[in-house]
C-alpha cells in the first residue's frame, strides 16, 4: 500500500508519498488547494498535479494508493462534499479520507490519539479530541475578531507598542525602528500609509512578527513581553479545549505552524501550557503537518503508526525538502 498525504492550503499544497514501511517515496509542493480561494477546478488540478509529482511514475505503481487529506477552511458538510467530488476525479486514488487542515495538524501531533493541537501561523486556533471521539475547536475567529497569539496578532501588537513608544505613551522599544525599516519608510510618522494599504491579506502584516521575535532575541523587553502574551493566548486556547473534553491526564498538548517554529515563541508557549494545565504532556514540535495525513489514512486502513514514527518522518521530509512549484492561481 502507498499512502499519499496532502495538506491543501490557501497558498500552496504539500504532498508526501510513503510506503507501508513509512519509507519516503516523494515530496512535492504545488499551487493552492483551497477551493474556497481558487475554485474547485483549479484546486482539483493543483492537488492532482502535486500528487503526481510526489508519486513514483504511475506505470511503476503496483500497490493500491490511499490518501489522507487536510483542506484549509473546510468546516461544513457542504464543503466536504465539494472536495470529495473533485478527489473522486483523481484516478490514482483507490480510497481517501478528508479532514480540515486543523484536524490534520492534530493527527500530525497525536497520530490520531487524544490530545490538543494548537496551530499558530498567520492565524491561530486550537483543536482537540478525546477517547470518545468528541472534538472541540476554539479561537480561529480571524484577524479582525481574534486569532490571539497568531503571527498577525503578534505583528499588530508589535506595531501598536511601537506607536506607543514613539508617542511616549509607553516604553521606548526598538520595534519602532524595526517597523520603519520593515515597511520601507524614512520615518515612523509615515507608517500609516503602507500598513493600511497592505492590511489585506493578513499575511502582509503578519510578516512583521519576525521582527518582533528578532527584537525579543536581541533583548528588547517590550518585544519579549509580547511573546509572553502570545504564548499565554495560545495556551489559553488549548486550555479552553481541555475544559470541554474528557481528556485523561497527562493531557497531550502540542503546537504546529510557522510562528511556533521560532524557538523563543515556542518556549513561551510551553511555559504558558505548564502554568495553565495541571498535568500536561507537551508534545514535540512538527514542522510539516502534512505527515498527519499518513496517520489519518493509517487510522482508516488497519495500519499502525505512532507519534515517534511521525516525528521521524517529519525529520526525513525536512532533510529531503519540499520541491516548490510555481503556484497556479
PDB file of C-alpha atoms in Angstrom, residues 23-323:
ATOM      1  CA  UNK A  23       9.819   4.885   3.520  1.00  0.00           C
ATOM      2  CA  UNK A  24       9.525   8.349   1.976  1.00  0.00           C
ATOM      3  CA  UNK A  25       8.894   7.873  -1.746  1.00  0.00           C
ATOM      4  CA  UNK A  26       8.488  11.508  -2.724  1.00  0.00           C
ATOM      5  CA  UNK A  27       7.636  15.049  -1.675  1.00  0.00           C
ATOM      6  CA  UNK A  28       6.134  17.876  -3.716  1.00  0.00           C
ATOM      7  CA  UNK A  29       4.577  21.292  -3.386  1.00  0.00           C
ATOM      8  CA  UNK A  30       2.115  22.875  -5.779  1.00  0.00           C
ATOM      9  CA  UNK A  31      -0.429  25.640  -6.080  1.00  0.00           C
ATOM     10  CA  UNK A  32      -3.300  26.308  -3.664  1.00  0.00           C
ATOM     11  CA  UNK A  33      -5.758  23.507  -2.967  1.00  0.00           C
ATOM     12  CA  UNK A  34      -8.367  25.500  -1.058  1.00  0.00           C
ATOM     13  CA  UNK A  35     -11.310  25.607  -3.462  1.00  0.00           C
ATOM     14  CA  UNK A  36     -12.893  28.436  -1.465  1.00  0.00           C
ATOM     15  CA  UNK A  37      -9.932  30.580  -2.517  1.00  0.00           C
ATOM     16  CA  UNK A  38      -9.312  29.459  -6.105  1.00  0.00           C
ATOM     17  CA  UNK A  39     -12.387  27.489  -7.199  1.00  0.00           C
ATOM     18  CA  UNK A  40     -12.997  23.743  -7.378  1.00  0.00           C
ATOM     19  CA  UNK A  41     -11.479  23.157 -10.823  1.00  0.00           C
ATOM     20  CA  UNK A  42      -8.196  24.931 -10.060  1.00  0.00           C
ATOM     21  CA  UNK A  43      -7.968  23.310  -6.626  1.00  0.00           C
ATOM     22  CA  UNK A  44      -8.513  19.851  -8.163  1.00  0.00           C
ATOM     23  CA  UNK A  45      -5.883  20.436 -10.836  1.00  0.00           C
ATOM     24  CA  UNK A  46      -3.345  21.693  -8.284  1.00  0.00           C
ATOM     25  CA  UNK A  47      -3.940  18.785  -5.916  1.00  0.00           C
ATOM     26  CA  UNK A  48      -3.802  16.204  -8.723  1.00  0.00           C
ATOM     27  CA  UNK A  49      -0.583  17.669 -10.157  1.00  0.00           C
ATOM     28  CA  UNK A  50       1.088  17.754  -6.747  1.00  0.00           C
ATOM     29  CA  UNK A  51       0.151  14.122  -6.038  1.00  0.00           C
ATOM     30  CA  UNK A  52       1.501  13.098  -9.439  1.00  0.00           C
ATOM     31  CA  UNK A  53       4.832  14.753  -8.717  1.00  0.00           C
ATOM     32  CA  UNK A  54       5.152  13.128  -5.289  1.00  0.00           C
ATOM     33  CA  UNK A  55       4.354   9.601  -6.507  1.00  0.00           C
ATOM     34  CA  UNK A  56       6.684   7.295  -8.422  1.00  0.00           C
ATOM     35  CA  UNK A  57       5.929   7.019 -12.127  1.00  0.00           C
ATOM     36  CA  UNK A  58       2.356   5.738 -12.478  1.00  0.00           C
ATOM     37  CA  UNK A  59       3.411   2.749 -14.574  1.00  0.00           C
ATOM     38  CA  UNK A  60       5.628   1.570 -11.686  1.00  0.00           C
ATOM     39  CA  UNK A  61       2.865   1.642  -9.057  1.00  0.00           C
ATOM     40  CA  UNK A  62       1.875  -1.948  -8.307  1.00  0.00           C
ATOM     41  CA  UNK A  63       0.164  -1.286  -4.975  1.00  0.00           C
ATOM     42  CA  UNK A  64      -3.115   0.419  -4.099  1.00  0.00           C
ATOM     43  CA  UNK A  65      -2.818   4.143  -3.378  1.00  0.00           C
ATOM     44  CA  UNK A  66      -4.830   5.567  -0.495  1.00  0.00           C
ATOM     45  CA  UNK A  67      -4.921   9.163   0.677  1.00  0.00           C
ATOM     46  CA  UNK A  68      -5.209  11.274   3.791  1.00  0.00           C
ATOM     47  CA  UNK A  69      -6.205  14.877   3.033  1.00  0.00           C
ATOM     48  CA  UNK A  70      -6.435  18.057   5.061  1.00  0.00           C
ATOM     49  CA  UNK A  71      -8.151  21.043   3.449  1.00  0.00           C
ATOM     50  CA  UNK A  72      -7.958  24.625   4.687  1.00  0.00           C
ATOM     51  CA  UNK A  73     -11.267  26.256   5.516  1.00  0.00           C
ATOM     52  CA  UNK A  74     -13.263  23.008   5.417  1.00  0.00           C
ATOM     53  CA  UNK A  75     -15.737  23.076   8.301  1.00  0.00           C
ATOM     54  CA  UNK A  76     -19.161  22.309   6.803  1.00  0.00           C
ATOM     55  CA  UNK A  77     -20.552  19.117   5.259  1.00  0.00           C
ATOM     56  CA  UNK A  78     -21.329  21.008   2.049  1.00  0.00           C
ATOM     57  CA  UNK A  79     -17.667  21.940   1.717  1.00  0.00           C
ATOM     58  CA  UNK A  80     -16.587  18.335   2.282  1.00  0.00           C
ATOM     59  CA  UNK A  81     -18.975  17.220  -0.460  1.00  0.00           C
ATOM     60  CA  UNK A  82     -17.330  19.565  -2.981  1.00  0.00           C
ATOM     61  CA  UNK A  83     -13.848  18.358  -2.047  1.00  0.00           C
ATOM     62  CA  UNK A  84     -14.909  14.705  -2.147  1.00  0.00           C
ATOM     63  CA  UNK A  85     -16.395  15.153  -5.609  1.00  0.00           C
ATOM     64  CA  UNK A  86     -13.224  16.516  -7.156  1.00  0.00           C
ATOM     65  CA  UNK A  87     -10.994  13.986  -5.380  1.00  0.00           C
ATOM     66  CA  UNK A  88     -13.148  11.261  -6.958  1.00  0.00           C
ATOM     67  CA  UNK A  89     -11.816  12.522 -10.297  1.00  0.00           C
ATOM     68  CA  UNK A  90      -8.186  11.677  -9.349  1.00  0.00           C
ATOM     69  CA  UNK A  91      -7.916   8.188 -10.827  1.00  0.00           C
ATOM     70  CA  UNK A  92      -4.829   7.009  -8.961  1.00  0.00           C
ATOM     71  CA  UNK A  93      -6.625   7.168  -5.597  1.00  0.00           C
ATOM     72  CA  UNK A  94      -8.301   3.931  -4.585  1.00  0.00           C
ATOM     73  CA  UNK A  95      -9.629   5.411  -1.327  1.00  0.00           C
ATOM     74  CA  UNK A  96      -9.174   8.576   0.697  1.00  0.00           C
ATOM     75  CA  UNK A  97     -10.114  10.290   3.950  1.00  0.00           C
ATOM     76  CA  UNK A  98     -10.736  14.031   4.359  1.00  0.00           C
ATOM     77  CA  UNK A  99     -10.455  16.325   7.392  1.00  0.00           C
ATOM     78  CA  UNK A 100      -9.856  20.036   7.932  1.00  0.00           C
ATOM     79  CA  UNK A 101      -6.291  21.326   7.935  1.00  0.00           C
ATOM     80  CA  UNK A 102      -6.563  21.897  11.696  1.00  0.00           C
ATOM     81  CA  UNK A 103      -7.623  18.282  12.289  1.00  0.00           C
ATOM     82  CA  UNK A 104      -4.731  17.194  10.037  1.00  0.00           C
ATOM     83  CA  UNK A 105      -2.342  19.039  12.365  1.00  0.00           C
ATOM     84  CA  UNK A 106      -3.911  17.176  15.280  1.00  0.00           C
ATOM     85  CA  UNK A 107      -3.202  13.868  13.534  1.00  0.00           C
ATOM     86  CA  UNK A 108       0.381  15.013  12.900  1.00  0.00           C
ATOM     87  CA  UNK A 109       0.959  15.673  16.599  1.00  0.00           C
ATOM     88  CA  UNK A 110      -1.004  12.807  18.160  1.00  0.00           C
ATOM     89  CA  UNK A 111      -1.109  10.101  15.442  1.00  0.00           C
ATOM     90  CA  UNK A 112      -4.890  10.243  15.825  1.00  0.00           C
ATOM     91  CA  UNK A 113      -4.892   9.775  19.571  1.00  0.00           C
ATOM     92  CA  UNK A 114      -6.470  12.017  22.190  1.00  0.00           C
ATOM     93  CA  UNK A 115      -4.902  15.402  22.799  1.00  0.00           C
ATOM     94  CA  UNK A 116      -4.832  19.038  21.769  1.00  0.00           C
ATOM     95  CA  UNK A 117      -3.169  20.734  18.804  1.00  0.00           C
ATOM     96  CA  UNK A 118      -2.523  24.461  18.687  1.00  0.00           C
ATOM     97  CA  UNK A 119      -1.934  25.874  15.208  1.00  0.00           C
ATOM     98  CA  UNK A 120      -0.201  29.255  15.062  1.00  0.00           C
ATOM     99  CA  UNK A 121       0.720  30.759  11.729  1.00  0.00           C
ATOM    100  CA  UNK A 122      -0.787  33.913  10.256  1.00  0.00           C
ATOM    101  CA  UNK A 123      -3.916  32.943  12.214  1.00  0.00           C
ATOM    102  CA  UNK A 124      -4.340  30.752  15.278  1.00  0.00           C
ATOM    103  CA  UNK A 125      -6.702  28.071  16.508  1.00  0.00           C
ATOM    104  CA  UNK A 126      -6.783  25.087  18.861  1.00  0.00           C
ATOM    105  CA  UNK A 127      -8.376  21.699  18.256  1.00  0.00           C
ATOM    106  CA  UNK A 128      -8.717  18.659  20.483  1.00  0.00           C
ATOM    107  CA  UNK A 129     -10.263  15.234  20.599  1.00  0.00           C
ATOM    108  CA  UNK A 130     -10.752  12.763  23.452  1.00  0.00           C
ATOM    109  CA  UNK A 131     -11.058   8.976  23.600  1.00  0.00           C
ATOM    110  CA  UNK A 132     -14.796   9.082  22.960  1.00  0.00           C
ATOM    111  CA  UNK A 133     -14.236  10.817  19.622  1.00  0.00           C
ATOM    112  CA  UNK A 134     -15.702  14.109  20.841  1.00  0.00           C
ATOM    113  CA  UNK A 135     -13.850  17.094  19.393  1.00  0.00           C
ATOM    114  CA  UNK A 136     -13.720  20.813  20.148  1.00  0.00           C
ATOM    115  CA  UNK A 137     -12.219  23.792  18.343  1.00  0.00           C
ATOM    116  CA  UNK A 138     -11.512  27.185  19.886  1.00  0.00           C
ATOM    117  CA  UNK A 139     -10.174  30.525  18.624  1.00  0.00           C
ATOM    118  CA  UNK A 140      -9.614  30.820  14.878  1.00  0.00           C
ATOM    119  CA  UNK A 141     -12.069  33.707  14.541  1.00  0.00           C
ATOM    120  CA  UNK A 142      -9.912  35.542  12.010  1.00  0.00           C
ATOM    121  CA  UNK A 143      -7.671  38.570  12.239  1.00  0.00           C
ATOM    122  CA  UNK A 144     -10.471  41.049  12.934  1.00  0.00           C
ATOM    123  CA  UNK A 145     -12.305  39.133  15.685  1.00  0.00           C
ATOM    124  CA  UNK A 146      -9.500  37.192  17.272  1.00  0.00           C
ATOM    125  CA  UNK A 147      -6.683  34.789  16.316  1.00  0.00           C
ATOM    126  CA  UNK A 148      -4.948  35.782  19.546  1.00  0.00           C
ATOM    127  CA  UNK A 149      -1.373  34.546  19.700  1.00  0.00           C
ATOM    128  CA  UNK A 150      -1.061  34.289  15.910  1.00  0.00           C
ATOM    129  CA  UNK A 151       1.526  35.862  13.643  1.00  0.00           C
ATOM    130  CA  UNK A 152      -0.908  38.622  12.705  1.00  0.00           C
ATOM    131  CA  UNK A 153      -1.756  39.222  16.367  1.00  0.00           C
ATOM    132  CA  UNK A 154       1.918  39.431  17.349  1.00  0.00           C
ATOM    133  CA  UNK A 155       2.690  41.764  14.438  1.00  0.00           C
ATOM    134  CA  UNK A 156      -0.263  44.042  15.240  1.00  0.00           C
ATOM    135  CA  UNK A 157       0.692  44.188  18.924  1.00  0.00           C
ATOM    136  CA  UNK A 158       4.258  44.942  17.871  1.00  0.00           C
ATOM    137  CA  UNK A 159       3.118  47.864  15.730  1.00  0.00           C
ATOM    138  CA  UNK A 160       0.844  49.128  18.489  1.00  0.00           C
ATOM    139  CA  UNK A 161       3.644  49.125  21.063  1.00  0.00           C
ATOM    140  CA  UNK A 162       5.981  50.734  18.527  1.00  0.00           C
ATOM    141  CA  UNK A 163       3.449  53.569  18.111  1.00  0.00           C
ATOM    142  CA  UNK A 164       3.031  53.929  21.876  1.00  0.00           C
ATOM    143  CA  UNK A 165       6.794  54.091  22.319  1.00  0.00           C
ATOM    144  CA  UNK A 166       7.148  56.657  19.555  1.00  0.00           C
ATOM    145  CA  UNK A 167       4.483  58.863  21.168  1.00  0.00           C
ATOM    146  CA  UNK A 168       5.809  58.486  24.702  1.00  0.00           C
ATOM    147  CA  UNK A 169       2.597  56.717  25.772  1.00  0.00           C
ATOM    148  CA  UNK A 170       4.628  53.606  26.508  1.00  0.00           C
ATOM    149  CA  UNK A 171       8.241  52.481  26.909  1.00  0.00           C
ATOM    150  CA  UNK A 172      10.679  53.026  24.092  1.00  0.00           C
ATOM    151  CA  UNK A 173      11.327  49.934  22.008  1.00  0.00           C
ATOM    152  CA  UNK A 174      13.485  49.017  19.054  1.00  0.00           C
ATOM    153  CA  UNK A 175      10.277  47.856  17.384  1.00  0.00           C
ATOM    154  CA  UNK A 176       9.763  51.461  16.268  1.00  0.00           C
ATOM    155  CA  UNK A 177      12.953  51.425  14.190  1.00  0.00           C
ATOM    156  CA  UNK A 178      12.305  47.884  13.025  1.00  0.00           C
ATOM    157  CA  UNK A 179       8.856  48.883  11.783  1.00  0.00           C
ATOM    158  CA  UNK A 180      10.324  51.817   9.874  1.00  0.00           C
ATOM    159  CA  UNK A 181      12.793  49.514   8.136  1.00  0.00           C
ATOM    160  CA  UNK A 182      10.325  46.669   7.584  1.00  0.00           C
ATOM    161  CA  UNK A 183       7.763  48.881   5.853  1.00  0.00           C
ATOM    162  CA  UNK A 184      10.466  50.817   3.998  1.00  0.00           C
ATOM    163  CA  UNK A 185       9.655  54.341   5.186  1.00  0.00           C
ATOM    164  CA  UNK A 186      12.004  57.124   6.237  1.00  0.00           C
ATOM    165  CA  UNK A 187      10.189  57.927   9.469  1.00  0.00           C
ATOM    166  CA  UNK A 188       7.717  56.158  11.737  1.00  0.00           C
ATOM    167  CA  UNK A 189       5.394  59.082  11.031  1.00  0.00           C
ATOM    168  CA  UNK A 190       4.973  57.620   7.549  1.00  0.00           C
ATOM    169  CA  UNK A 191       3.976  54.140   8.778  1.00  0.00           C
ATOM    170  CA  UNK A 192       0.201  54.543   8.424  1.00  0.00           C
ATOM    171  CA  UNK A 193       0.097  54.520   4.603  1.00  0.00           C
ATOM    172  CA  UNK A 194       1.948  51.218   3.953  1.00  0.00           C
ATOM    173  CA  UNK A 195       0.277  49.444   6.876  1.00  0.00           C
ATOM    174  CA  UNK A 196      -3.284  50.332   5.914  1.00  0.00           C
ATOM    175  CA  UNK A 197      -2.715  49.906   2.193  1.00  0.00           C
ATOM    176  CA  UNK A 198      -1.438  46.365   2.772  1.00  0.00           C
ATOM    177  CA  UNK A 199      -3.683  45.277   5.644  1.00  0.00           C
ATOM    178  CA  UNK A 200      -5.174  42.549   3.471  1.00  0.00           C
ATOM    179  CA  UNK A 201      -4.317  39.777   3.058  1.00  0.00           C
ATOM    180  CA  UNK A 202      -3.337  39.491   6.744  1.00  0.00           C
ATOM    181  CA  UNK A 203      -0.063  37.792   5.878  1.00  0.00           C
ATOM    182  CA  UNK A 204       1.300  41.147   4.697  1.00  0.00           C
ATOM    183  CA  UNK A 205       1.133  42.491   8.251  1.00  0.00           C
ATOM    184  CA  UNK A 206       1.877  39.149   9.922  1.00  0.00           C
ATOM    185  CA  UNK A 207       5.350  39.161   8.391  1.00  0.00           C
ATOM    186  CA  UNK A 208       6.302  41.823  10.947  1.00  0.00           C
ATOM    187  CA  UNK A 209       6.028  39.115  13.638  1.00  0.00           C
ATOM    188  CA  UNK A 210       9.519  38.030  12.591  1.00  0.00           C
ATOM    189  CA  UNK A 211      10.797  41.464  13.609  1.00  0.00           C
ATOM    190  CA  UNK A 212       9.070  41.166  16.989  1.00  0.00           C
ATOM    191  CA  UNK A 213      10.756  37.823  17.678  1.00  0.00           C
ATOM    192  CA  UNK A 214      14.102  39.200  16.461  1.00  0.00           C
ATOM    193  CA  UNK A 215      13.775  42.189  18.793  1.00  0.00           C
ATOM    194  CA  UNK A 216      12.991  39.869  21.709  1.00  0.00           C
ATOM    195  CA  UNK A 217      16.029  37.754  20.900  1.00  0.00           C
ATOM    196  CA  UNK A 218      18.103  40.944  20.863  1.00  0.00           C
ATOM    197  CA  UNK A 219      16.941  41.717  24.414  1.00  0.00           C
ATOM    198  CA  UNK A 220      14.090  44.183  23.843  1.00  0.00           C
ATOM    199  CA  UNK A 221      11.899  43.840  26.961  1.00  0.00           C
ATOM    200  CA  UNK A 222       8.781  45.177  25.222  1.00  0.00           C
ATOM    201  CA  UNK A 223       9.084  42.582  22.454  1.00  0.00           C
ATOM    202  CA  UNK A 224       9.720  39.821  24.968  1.00  0.00           C
ATOM    203  CA  UNK A 225       6.557  40.793  26.851  1.00  0.00           C
ATOM    204  CA  UNK A 226       4.631  40.451  23.586  1.00  0.00           C
ATOM    205  CA  UNK A 227       5.982  36.936  23.057  1.00  0.00           C
ATOM    206  CA  UNK A 228       4.904  36.051  26.589  1.00  0.00           C
ATOM    207  CA  UNK A 229       1.466  37.441  25.793  1.00  0.00           C
ATOM    208  CA  UNK A 230       1.221  35.406  22.579  1.00  0.00           C
ATOM    209  CA  UNK A 231       2.306  32.225  24.342  1.00  0.00           C
ATOM    210  CA  UNK A 232      -0.295  32.758  27.052  1.00  0.00           C
ATOM    211  CA  UNK A 233      -3.041  33.302  24.475  1.00  0.00           C
ATOM    212  CA  UNK A 234      -2.154  30.120  22.588  1.00  0.00           C
ATOM    213  CA  UNK A 235      -2.075  28.134  25.822  1.00  0.00           C
ATOM    214  CA  UNK A 236      -5.417  29.676  26.825  1.00  0.00           C
ATOM    215  CA  UNK A 237      -6.982  28.441  23.574  1.00  0.00           C
ATOM    216  CA  UNK A 238      -5.674  24.953  24.338  1.00  0.00           C
ATOM    217  CA  UNK A 239      -6.994  25.103  27.912  1.00  0.00           C
ATOM    218  CA  UNK A 240     -10.437  26.116  26.643  1.00  0.00           C
ATOM    219  CA  UNK A 241     -10.445  22.937  24.545  1.00  0.00           C
ATOM    220  CA  UNK A 242      -9.353  20.878  27.548  1.00  0.00           C
ATOM    221  CA  UNK A 243     -12.181  22.300  29.652  1.00  0.00           C
ATOM    222  CA  UNK A 244     -14.751  20.960  27.155  1.00  0.00           C
ATOM    223  CA  UNK A 245     -13.293  17.467  26.679  1.00  0.00           C
ATOM    224  CA  UNK A 246     -12.773  14.426  28.877  1.00  0.00           C
ATOM    225  CA  UNK A 247      -9.016  14.080  28.419  1.00  0.00           C
ATOM    226  CA  UNK A 248      -7.005  11.805  30.689  1.00  0.00           C
ATOM    227  CA  UNK A 249      -4.009  13.344  32.428  1.00  0.00           C
ATOM    228  CA  UNK A 250      -1.316  13.948  31.491  1.00  0.00           C
ATOM    229  CA  UNK A 251      -3.027  15.862  28.677  1.00  0.00           C
ATOM    230  CA  UNK A 252      -1.090  15.758  25.377  1.00  0.00           C
ATOM    231  CA  UNK A 253      -0.657  19.327  24.070  1.00  0.00           C
ATOM    232  CA  UNK A 254       1.385  20.313  21.039  1.00  0.00           C
ATOM    233  CA  UNK A 255       1.846  23.130  18.588  1.00  0.00           C
ATOM    234  CA  UNK A 256       2.424  23.486  14.850  1.00  0.00           C
ATOM    235  CA  UNK A 257       2.659  26.407  12.463  1.00  0.00           C
ATOM    236  CA  UNK A 258       5.198  28.930  11.310  1.00  0.00           C
ATOM    237  CA  UNK A 259       5.080  31.114  14.405  1.00  0.00           C
ATOM    238  CA  UNK A 260       5.845  28.172  16.695  1.00  0.00           C
ATOM    239  CA  UNK A 261       8.956  27.353  14.658  1.00  0.00           C
ATOM    240  CA  UNK A 262      10.611  30.231  16.497  1.00  0.00           C
ATOM    241  CA  UNK A 263      12.464  28.742  19.482  1.00  0.00           C
ATOM    242  CA  UNK A 264      11.663  31.742  21.648  1.00  0.00           C
ATOM    243  CA  UNK A 265       7.944  31.737  20.795  1.00  0.00           C
ATOM    244  CA  UNK A 266       7.756  28.008  21.424  1.00  0.00           C
ATOM    245  CA  UNK A 267       9.482  28.427  24.794  1.00  0.00           C
ATOM    246  CA  UNK A 268       6.883  30.992  25.857  1.00  0.00           C
ATOM    247  CA  UNK A 269       4.085  28.698  24.672  1.00  0.00           C
ATOM    248  CA  UNK A 270       5.463  25.704  26.582  1.00  0.00           C
ATOM    249  CA  UNK A 271       5.915  27.801  29.721  1.00  0.00           C
ATOM    250  CA  UNK A 272       2.315  29.006  29.499  1.00  0.00           C
ATOM    251  CA  UNK A 273       0.997  25.468  28.921  1.00  0.00           C
ATOM    252  CA  UNK A 274       2.822  24.251  32.020  1.00  0.00           C
ATOM    253  CA  UNK A 275       1.319  27.126  34.003  1.00  0.00           C
ATOM    254  CA  UNK A 276      -2.272  26.700  32.782  1.00  0.00           C
ATOM    255  CA  UNK A 277      -2.538  22.887  32.751  1.00  0.00           C
ATOM    256  CA  UNK A 278      -2.330  20.838  35.902  1.00  0.00           C
ATOM    257  CA  UNK A 279      -0.556  17.901  34.245  1.00  0.00           C
ATOM    258  CA  UNK A 280       0.327  18.486  30.587  1.00  0.00           C
ATOM    259  CA  UNK A 281       2.354  16.251  28.295  1.00  0.00           C
ATOM    260  CA  UNK A 282       3.956  18.740  25.914  1.00  0.00           C
ATOM    261  CA  UNK A 283       4.440  17.045  22.553  1.00  0.00           C
ATOM    262  CA  UNK A 284       7.488  17.526  20.381  1.00  0.00           C
ATOM    263  CA  UNK A 285       7.182  20.043  17.539  1.00  0.00           C
ATOM    264  CA  UNK A 286       6.163  19.065  13.998  1.00  0.00           C
ATOM    265  CA  UNK A 287       7.440  21.204  11.140  1.00  0.00           C
ATOM    266  CA  UNK A 288       5.357  19.576   8.405  1.00  0.00           C
ATOM    267  CA  UNK A 289       1.696  18.976   9.334  1.00  0.00           C
ATOM    268  CA  UNK A 290       1.336  17.054   6.072  1.00  0.00           C
ATOM    269  CA  UNK A 291       2.568  13.949   7.976  1.00  0.00           C
ATOM    270  CA  UNK A 292      -0.833  13.950   9.660  1.00  0.00           C
ATOM    271  CA  UNK A 293      -2.416  12.556   6.513  1.00  0.00           C
ATOM    272  CA  UNK A 294      -0.354   9.392   6.906  1.00  0.00           C
ATOM    273  CA  UNK A 295      -1.819   8.874  10.391  1.00  0.00           C
ATOM    274  CA  UNK A 296      -5.300   9.692   9.068  1.00  0.00           C
ATOM    275  CA  UNK A 297      -5.043   7.107   6.303  1.00  0.00           C
ATOM    276  CA  UNK A 298      -3.490   4.563   8.663  1.00  0.00           C
ATOM    277  CA  UNK A 299      -6.336   5.094  11.104  1.00  0.00           C
ATOM    278  CA  UNK A 300      -8.796   4.004   8.420  1.00  0.00           C
ATOM    279  CA  UNK A 301      -6.851   1.162   6.787  1.00  0.00           C
ATOM    280  CA  UNK A 302      -5.756  -1.054   9.700  1.00  0.00           C
ATOM    281  CA  UNK A 303      -2.257   0.388   9.600  1.00  0.00           C
ATOM    282  CA  UNK A 304      -0.426   1.140  12.857  1.00  0.00           C
ATOM    283  CA  UNK A 305       1.617   4.320  13.333  1.00  0.00           C
ATOM    284  CA  UNK A 306       2.760   6.203  16.425  1.00  0.00           C
ATOM    285  CA  UNK A 307       3.957   9.686  17.331  1.00  0.00           C
ATOM    286  CA  UNK A 308       7.641   8.755  17.258  1.00  0.00           C
ATOM    287  CA  UNK A 309       7.285   7.434  13.712  1.00  0.00           C
ATOM    288  CA  UNK A 310       5.555  10.642  12.610  1.00  0.00           C
ATOM    289  CA  UNK A 311       8.317  12.764  14.113  1.00  0.00           C
ATOM    290  CA  UNK A 312      10.925  10.644  12.326  1.00  0.00           C
ATOM    291  CA  UNK A 313       9.006  11.062   9.058  1.00  0.00           C
ATOM    292  CA  UNK A 314       8.816  14.805   9.689  1.00  0.00           C
ATOM    293  CA  UNK A 315      12.605  14.884  10.037  1.00  0.00           C
ATOM    294  CA  UNK A 316      13.055  12.980   6.773  1.00  0.00           C
ATOM    295  CA  UNK A 317      10.851  15.483   4.962  1.00  0.00           C
ATOM    296  CA  UNK A 318      12.949  18.298   6.407  1.00  0.00           C
ATOM    297  CA  UNK A 319      16.115  16.683   5.029  1.00  0.00           C
ATOM    298  CA  UNK A 320      14.525  15.965   1.647  1.00  0.00           C
ATOM    299  CA  UNK A 321      12.931  19.421   1.332  1.00  0.00           C
ATOM    300  CA  UNK A 322       9.633  20.293  -0.264  1.00  0.00           C
ATOM    301  CA  UNK A 323      10.105  20.752  -4.019  1.00  0.00           C
TER     302      UNK A 323
END
